[in-house]
Coordinates of C-alpha atoms and ligand atoms in Angstrom, one line a residue:
M663 CA -25.5 -13.0 10.2
R664 CA -22.2 -15.6 9.7
F665 CA -19.6 -13.6 7.7
A666 CA -16.0 -14.7 6.2
V667 CA -13.6 -12.9 5.4
I668 CA -10.6 -13.8 3.0
G669 CA -7.0 -12.4 3.5
A670 CA -5.4 -11.2 6.9
G671 CA -4.3 -7.8 5.3
F672 CA -5.1 -4.8 6.0
Y673 CA -8.4 -4.5 4.8
G674 CA -9.4 -8.5 5.9
L675 CA -8.7 -7.6 9.6
H676 CA -9.7 -3.8 9.8
I677 CA -13.2 -4.9 8.2
A678 CA -13.4 -8.0 10.3
T679 CA -12.5 -6.1 13.2
R680 CA -15.5 -3.8 12.2
L681 CA -18.3 -6.8 11.7
K682 CA -17.0 -7.8 14.7
A683 CA -17.7 -4.7 16.5
L684 CA -21.0 -4.8 15.1
G685 CA -21.8 -8.4 17.1
L686 CA -21.7 -10.2 13.9
E687 CA -20.4 -13.5 13.8
I688 CA -16.6 -13.1 12.0
R689 CA -14.2 -15.8 10.2
V690 CA -10.9 -14.6 8.9
F691 CA -9.4 -17.2 6.5
E692 CA -5.6 -16.7 5.9
K693 CA -3.8 -19.1 3.2
S694 CA -0.1 -18.3 4.9
D695 CA 1.1 -18.7 8.6
D696 CA 1.1 -15.1 9.6
I697 CA -1.3 -12.3 9.4
L698 CA -0.4 -9.4 6.9
T699 CA 2.9 -11.0 5.1
F700 CA 2.0 -10.3 1.8
A701 CA 0.9 -6.8 0.2
S702 CA 0.7 -5.5 3.5
G703 CA 3.8 -6.5 4.8
N704 CA 5.2 -6.1 1.7
N705 CA 5.7 -2.6 0.6
Q706 CA 7.0 0.9 1.3
F707 CA 5.0 1.5 4.1
R708 CA 4.3 4.5 3.3
L709 CA 0.7 6.0 4.9
H710 CA -0.5 8.4 2.1
L711 CA -2.2 11.2 2.4
G712 CA -2.6 12.2 -1.7
F713 CA 0.9 14.1 -2.4
H714 CA 1.8 11.0 -5.1
Y715 CA -1.3 11.4 -6.6
A716 CA -1.2 14.6 -8.8
R717 CA -3.0 12.9 -11.5
N718 CA -6.1 11.4 -9.6
F719 CA -8.3 13.1 -7.7
R720 CA -10.3 10.3 -6.2
T721 CA -6.9 9.0 -4.8
R722 CA -5.7 12.1 -3.6
Q723 CA -9.6 12.5 -1.9
Q724 CA -9.4 8.8 -0.5
S725 CA -5.7 9.0 1.0
R726 CA -6.6 12.5 2.8
D727 CA -9.8 11.3 4.4
G728 CA -7.9 7.7 4.6
F729 CA -5.1 9.5 6.4
F730 CA -7.1 11.4 9.3
R731 CA -9.1 8.8 10.0
F732 CA -6.0 6.0 10.2
L733 CA -4.7 8.3 12.9
E734 CA -8.4 8.7 14.9
R735 CA -7.9 4.7 15.0
Y736 CA -4.8 3.4 14.4
Q737 CA -2.6 6.3 15.3
Q738 CA -0.2 3.8 17.5
L739 CA 0.2 1.6 14.2
T740 CA 2.2 4.7 12.6
E741 CA 5.1 7.3 13.2
P742 CA 6.1 10.2 12.1
I743 CA 9.2 11.0 9.6
P744 CA 11.0 13.7 11.2
E745 CA 11.8 15.8 7.4
N746 CA 9.3 14.0 5.0
Y747 CA 10.4 15.7 1.5
Y748 CA 8.5 15.6 -2.3
L749 CA 10.8 17.0 -4.5
V750 CA 9.5 17.9 -8.0
P751 CA 12.7 17.7 -10.2
K752 CA 12.8 20.6 -13.1
G753 CA 12.3 19.2 -16.1
D754 CA 11.8 15.2 -14.9
S755 CA 8.5 15.9 -13.9
L756 CA 5.1 15.8 -15.6
I757 CA 4.5 19.0 -14.4
D758 CA 5.9 21.9 -12.8
F759 CA 6.3 23.1 -9.3
S760 CA 3.9 25.8 -9.2
T761 CA 1.2 23.1 -11.0
Y762 CA 2.2 20.3 -8.2
K763 CA 1.6 22.3 -5.7
L764 CA -1.6 24.1 -7.0
I765 CA -3.2 20.8 -7.2
M766 CA -1.7 19.9 -4.1
M767 CA -3.9 22.9 -2.2
S768 CA -6.7 23.2 -3.8
S769 CA -7.1 18.9 -2.8
G770 CA -7.2 20.8 0.5
L771 CA -3.4 19.1 1.4
D772 CA -0.9 21.3 3.7
F773 CA 2.3 21.1 3.5
V774 CA 5.6 23.4 4.2
E775 CA 7.5 24.6 1.4
K776 CA 10.8 24.1 2.3
E777 CA 14.7 24.1 0.8
H778 CA 16.0 20.6 0.5
P779 CA 19.1 19.6 2.0
V780 CA 22.0 19.6 0.2
E781 CA 22.7 15.9 -0.6
I782 CA 19.7 16.2 -3.2
S783 CA 21.7 17.9 -6.0
Y784 CA 19.3 18.4 -8.6
P785 CA 16.9 21.6 -8.8
C786 CA 14.1 20.5 -7.6
G787 CA 11.2 22.8 -6.0
S788 CA 10.6 20.6 -2.7
V789 CA 8.1 20.9 0.4
V790 CA 7.8 18.9 3.3
T791 CA 4.5 16.9 4.4
A792 CA 3.1 14.8 7.7
E793 CA 3.0 11.5 5.7
R794 CA 3.8 9.1 8.1
V795 CA 5.2 5.6 8.2
L796 CA 3.1 2.3 9.0
M797 CA 4.3 0.0 12.0
I798 CA 3.8 -3.5 10.9
D799 CA 4.7 -5.6 13.3
R800 CA 3.0 -3.2 16.0
A801 CA -0.4 -3.8 13.2
R802 CA 0.2 -7.9 13.8
Q803 CA 0.0 -7.3 17.9
H804 CA -3.1 -5.0 17.1
F805 CA -5.0 -7.4 15.1
Y806 CA -3.9 -10.7 16.8
Q807 CA -5.0 -9.1 19.9
H808 CA -8.7 -7.5 18.6
L809 CA -9.2 -10.5 17.2
P810 CA -9.1 -13.3 18.9
D811 CA -10.2 -16.6 18.1
T812 CA -11.1 -15.1 15.0
I813 CA -8.6 -16.3 12.3
E814 CA -7.4 -19.5 10.5
L815 CA -4.2 -19.4 9.6
G816 CA -2.9 -22.0 6.8
V817 CA -6.4 -22.0 5.4
E818 CA -6.5 -21.4 1.6
A819 CA -9.8 -20.7 0.9
T820 CA -12.3 -21.5 -2.1
V821 CA -15.7 -19.9 -2.8
S822 CA -19.1 -21.2 -4.0
M823 CA -22.3 -19.6 -4.3
D824 CA -26.1 -20.7 -4.7
D825 CA -29.2 -18.1 -4.8
D826 CA -29.0 -17.5 -0.9
R827 CA -25.7 -18.6 0.5
V828 CA -22.1 -18.4 0.0
R829 CA -19.7 -21.3 1.1
V830 CA -16.0 -21.2 1.8
N831 CA -14.3 -24.6 1.7
G832 CA -17.7 -26.3 1.8
E833 CA -18.6 -24.4 5.0
S834 CA -22.4 -22.1 4.8
F835 CA -21.8 -18.6 5.1
D836 CA -24.5 -15.6 4.8
Y837 CA -21.5 -13.5 3.4
C838 CA -18.2 -13.6 2.0
I839 CA -15.9 -10.4 1.8
D840 CA -13.3 -11.5 -0.7
C841 CA -9.9 -9.3 0.5
T842 CA -7.3 -11.1 -1.4
W843 CA -6.7 -7.9 -3.7
G844 CA -7.8 -9.9 -6.3
H845 CA -6.1 -12.9 -6.1
L846 CA -9.0 -15.4 -5.1
M847 CA -11.5 -13.9 -8.3
P848 CA -9.7 -12.1 -11.0
D849 CA -11.0 -8.7 -12.4
K850 CA -11.1 -8.3 -15.9
N851 CA -10.4 -4.5 -15.1
F852 CA -7.5 -5.0 -13.0
F853 CA -4.0 -6.9 -13.7
F854 CA -0.9 -8.0 -11.7
E855 CA 2.0 -6.9 -11.5
S856 CA 5.4 -8.5 -10.7
T857 CA 7.4 -5.5 -8.4
I858 CA 10.7 -5.1 -6.5
L859 CA 11.8 -2.5 -3.9
L860 CA 15.2 -2.6 -2.6
Y861 CA 15.8 -2.4 1.2
Y862 CA 19.1 0.2 2.7
R863 CA 20.3 0.6 5.6
K864 CA 21.4 4.1 6.7
K865 CA 25.4 3.8 7.6
E866 CA 25.5 7.2 9.5
A867 CA 23.3 5.5 12.6
G868 CA 21.2 7.5 14.6
S869 CA 21.3 10.3 11.8
L870 CA 17.3 12.0 11.2
A871 CA 15.3 9.9 8.8
R872 CA 14.5 12.1 5.5
A873 CA 11.9 10.8 2.9
Y874 CA 12.7 11.7 -0.5
T875 CA 9.9 11.1 -3.2
F876 CA 10.4 12.6 -6.5
V877 CA 7.4 13.5 -8.2
D878 CA 5.7 13.1 -10.6
G879 CA 6.2 10.7 -13.5
P880 CA 8.6 7.9 -14.0
L881 CA 10.6 9.2 -10.9
C882 CA 11.4 7.5 -7.6
S883 CA 11.2 7.6 -3.8
L884 CA 14.0 6.7 -0.6
Y885 CA 11.5 5.5 2.3
P886 CA 12.1 4.9 6.1
T887 CA 10.6 1.7 7.3
E888 CA 9.6 0.6 10.9
K889 CA 13.1 -0.4 12.0
P890 CA 15.5 2.1 12.1
G891 CA 18.0 3.0 10.3
I892 CA 16.2 1.0 7.2
F893 CA 15.2 2.3 4.0
T894 CA 12.9 0.9 0.7
L895 CA 14.0 2.2 -2.6
S896 CA 11.4 2.3 -5.2
S897 CA 11.3 3.5 -8.5
V898 CA 8.2 4.2 -10.9
P899 CA 10.0 2.9 -14.4
Y900 CA 12.1 -0.4 -12.3
T901 CA 9.6 -1.6 -9.3
P902 CA 7.4 -3.2 -11.8
I903 CA 8.7 -6.3 -13.1
A904 CA 6.0 -7.4 -15.5
Q905 CA 2.2 -7.1 -16.1
H906 CA 0.5 -10.8 -15.6
G907 CA -3.0 -12.3 -16.8
T908 CA -3.3 -14.4 -13.4
S909 CA -2.2 -14.1 -10.0
D910 CA -0.5 -17.9 -10.3
E911 CA 2.0 -16.1 -12.9
A912 CA 2.7 -13.2 -11.3
L913 CA 3.1 -15.3 -7.8
H914 CA 5.9 -17.8 -9.8
A915 CA 7.6 -14.7 -11.3
I916 CA 8.8 -13.3 -8.3
A917 CA 9.1 -17.1 -6.5
T918 CA 11.9 -17.4 -9.9
L919 CA 13.1 -13.8 -10.3
S920 CA 17.1 -14.7 -11.2
S921 CA 19.9 -12.9 -9.0
H922 CA 20.7 -11.2 -12.3
D923 CA 17.6 -9.9 -12.6
I924 CA 17.9 -8.3 -9.1
N925 CA 21.3 -7.1 -9.8
L926 CA 20.0 -5.2 -12.9
K927 CA 16.8 -4.1 -11.7
R928 CA 19.5 -3.1 -8.4
L929 CA 21.8 -1.2 -10.8
L930 CA 18.5 0.9 -12.7
M931 CA 17.5 2.0 -9.6
E932 CA 20.4 3.1 -7.7
K933 CA 21.5 5.2 -11.2
Q934 CA 17.9 6.9 -11.0
I935 CA 18.4 8.2 -7.5
M936 CA 22.1 9.0 -7.8
R937 CA 20.9 11.8 -10.7
Y938 CA 19.2 13.7 -7.8
Y939 CA 21.1 12.3 -4.9
P940 CA 25.1 11.8 -6.0
G941 CA 26.3 10.1 -3.1
F942 CA 23.1 7.8 -2.0
L943 CA 25.6 5.1 -1.8
D944 CA 28.1 6.9 0.4
D945 CA 24.9 7.3 2.6
Y946 CA 23.5 3.7 2.4
E947 CA 24.1 0.4 1.5
Y948 CA 22.0 -1.9 0.1
L949 CA 20.5 -5.1 1.8
D950 CA 18.1 -7.5 0.2
P951 CA 15.2 -6.8 -2.7
Q952 CA 11.5 -7.0 -1.3
L953 CA 9.7 -8.7 -3.9
C954 CA 5.2 -8.7 -4.1
V955 CA 2.6 -8.5 -6.2
K956 CA 0.3 -5.2 -6.9
T957 CA -3.3 -5.8 -8.3
K958 CA -3.5 -2.3 -10.3
P959 CA -6.8 -1.0 -12.6
F960 CA -5.8 -1.1 -16.5
G961 CA -5.2 2.9 -17.6
H962 CA -3.1 5.3 -17.0
D963 CA -4.7 8.0 -15.0
D964 CA -2.8 6.8 -11.8
D965 CA -5.7 5.8 -10.4
R966 CA -4.9 4.2 -6.9
S967 CA -7.7 4.1 -5.3
C968 CA -10.4 1.4 -3.9
Y969 CA -12.9 -0.6 -6.0
V970 CA -15.6 -2.4 -3.9
K971 CA -18.2 -4.7 -5.7
R972 CA -20.7 -7.0 -4.7
Y973 CA -21.7 -10.5 -7.2
G974 CA -24.6 -11.7 -5.0
R975 CA -23.6 -12.9 -1.2
L976 CA -19.8 -12.6 -2.5
I977 CA -18.4 -8.9 -1.6
K978 CA -15.2 -8.0 -3.7
C979 CA -12.4 -5.4 -1.9
L980 CA -9.9 -4.2 -4.8
S981 CA -7.1 -1.9 -2.8
G982 CA -5.4 0.2 -3.8
K983 CA -3.5 1.8 -0.6
V984 CA -3.6 0.9 3.0
D985 CA -4.9 3.9 3.8
N986 CA -8.2 3.0 2.0
I987 CA -8.8 0.4 4.2
F988 CA -12.0 2.8 5.7
Y989 CA -13.7 3.9 2.4
A990 CA -13.9 -0.3 1.6
A991 CA -15.3 -0.8 5.7
A992 CA -17.8 2.0 5.1
E993 CA -18.5 0.2 1.5
V994 CA -19.1 -3.0 2.8
M995 CA -21.3 -1.8 5.7
A996 CA -23.6 0.1 3.1
L997 CA -24.1 -2.9 1.0
I998 CA -25.4 -5.3 3.9
E999 CA -26.7 -2.4 5.9
D1000 CA -30.5 -3.6 5.0
E1001 CA -29.8 -6.8 6.5
T1002 CA -27.7 -5.9 9.7
E1003 CA -30.5 -4.1 11.0
Ligands
LIG1752 C1 5.6 -2.7 -3.9 C2 4.5 -2.0 -3.3 C3 4.3 -0.9 -2.6 C4 3.3 -0.2 -1.9 N1 3.5 1.2 -1.1 C5 2.6 1.1 -0.7 C6 3.0 2.0 0.3 O1 3.5 2.7 0.6 N2 1.7 3.0 1.2 C7 0.4 2.3 0.8 O2 -0.3 2.7 1.7 N3 0.0 1.0 -0.2 C8 1.2 0.7 -0.5 N4 0.8 -0.7 -1.3 C9 -0.5 -1.1 -1.6 C10 -0.7 -2.1 -0.4 O3 0.6 -2.7 0.1 C11 -2.1 -3.1 -0.1 O4 -2.9 -2.0 -1.2 C12 -2.3 -3.2 0.5 O5 -1.6 -3.9 1.1 C13 -3.7 -4.2 0.3 O6 -4.1 -5.4 1.2 P1 -5.2 -5.7 1.5 O7 -5.5 -6.2 2.8 O8 -6.2 -5.9 0.2 O9 -4.0 -7.4 0.6 P2 -3.1 -8.0 1.0 O10 -2.1 -7.3 2.0 O11 -2.1 -8.7 -0.1 O12 -3.7 -9.1 1.8 C14 -4.0 -10.5 1.2 C15 -4.6 -11.2 1.7 O13 -5.2 -12.4 1.2 C16 -4.0 -14.1 1.1 N5 -5.2 -14.7 0.5 C17 -4.9 -14.5 -1.1 N6 -5.7 -15.5 -1.0 C18 -6.0 -16.6 -0.5 C19 -7.2 -17.4 -0.5 N7 -7.4 -18.2 -1.5 N8 -7.3 -17.9 1.1 C20 -7.1 -17.3 2.0 N9 -6.2 -16.6 1.8 C21 -5.8 -15.3 0.9 C22 -3.1 -13.5 1.0 O14 -2.0 -14.5 1.5 C23 -3.0 -11.8 2.2 O15 -2.5 -12.4 3.3 C24 2.0 -1.3 -2.1 C25 2.2 -2.5 -2.8 C26 3.2 -2.8 -3.5 C27 3.5 -4.3 -4.2

């Protein structure tokens, strides 16, 4: 059987690897000239366990399962973070610290309650978690090595279907797996959100890499990247730039964002984190913005879980986060099971 996978982000690459392991014929089409270049290469690089999602059970469960499966298969593509704090600021969080801990405990998430460092001067309950950081350069090397002669770069795919075949750029396949996070074919239940994160360098080289994630609600987080001393600053209210009905509109928004708008976002995001960490700008210097697009379901319940849908010979994966790749691959396998046995 012949499979086309469209998109060489974490989803397309992981699913292609699993299908290839079954002995199936796989081709991966990627419009960019490298792999892991769009959302998978432009995010906060957090391998989630579920601590970010106090308000969404499905997301927490997928993250918890996905985290451990990620470590089983791809531990070498992650690194631990020496002190990874989740902080619940008194009065600013939508839920109090006791409720937060209860939700995480009842979801089977282990943490250690620990007083936060003095650089965080705002009263917060705090826990330390085992969430890790994703290593994107290593992931690129891994997937190039495990998918030789499989990935076609610089090929923008279009899809058409007849009764029992699907065509990608006119070529016939048994199945096509759309791993473009909704960019190939929009979905009425999802919208596109243009986003901005900010990169900072920690001034004191070699000091401990601490991650700070303030929850729950319209708060912010500071998280290390794969590059020593380089962090991302993200903000629930200020990272979103705008909502868009189409992929083209969202891509246009990030391509044309002015330096004035970037500076405005920067001021707002720095002001927000300095409410909790007043010395932030003494310790970190601003580098660059990171611009990308999120595909999100409508609704206010903070759903970042993964959905896999089948339309005839086309299977579409709508990711939420990187840890959900195992859920997506299992769903794809279940949908094609009868025909691959
Ligand atoms: C600001 C931000 C912060 C985030 N933080 C985190 C985080 O900390 N942890 C986490 O787990 N997740 C995070 N996410 C979510 C995570 O990035 C995504 O869930 C994940 O990367 C999606 O992977 P993907 O493979 O589905 O999509 P992508 O990585 O976007 O891959 C899709 C690929 O499809 C290609 N493509 C699109 N159209 C076509 C076409 N027609 N033909 C050929 N190729 C095409 C694109 O070029 C792209 O390479 C964040 C996302 C954003 C935007």
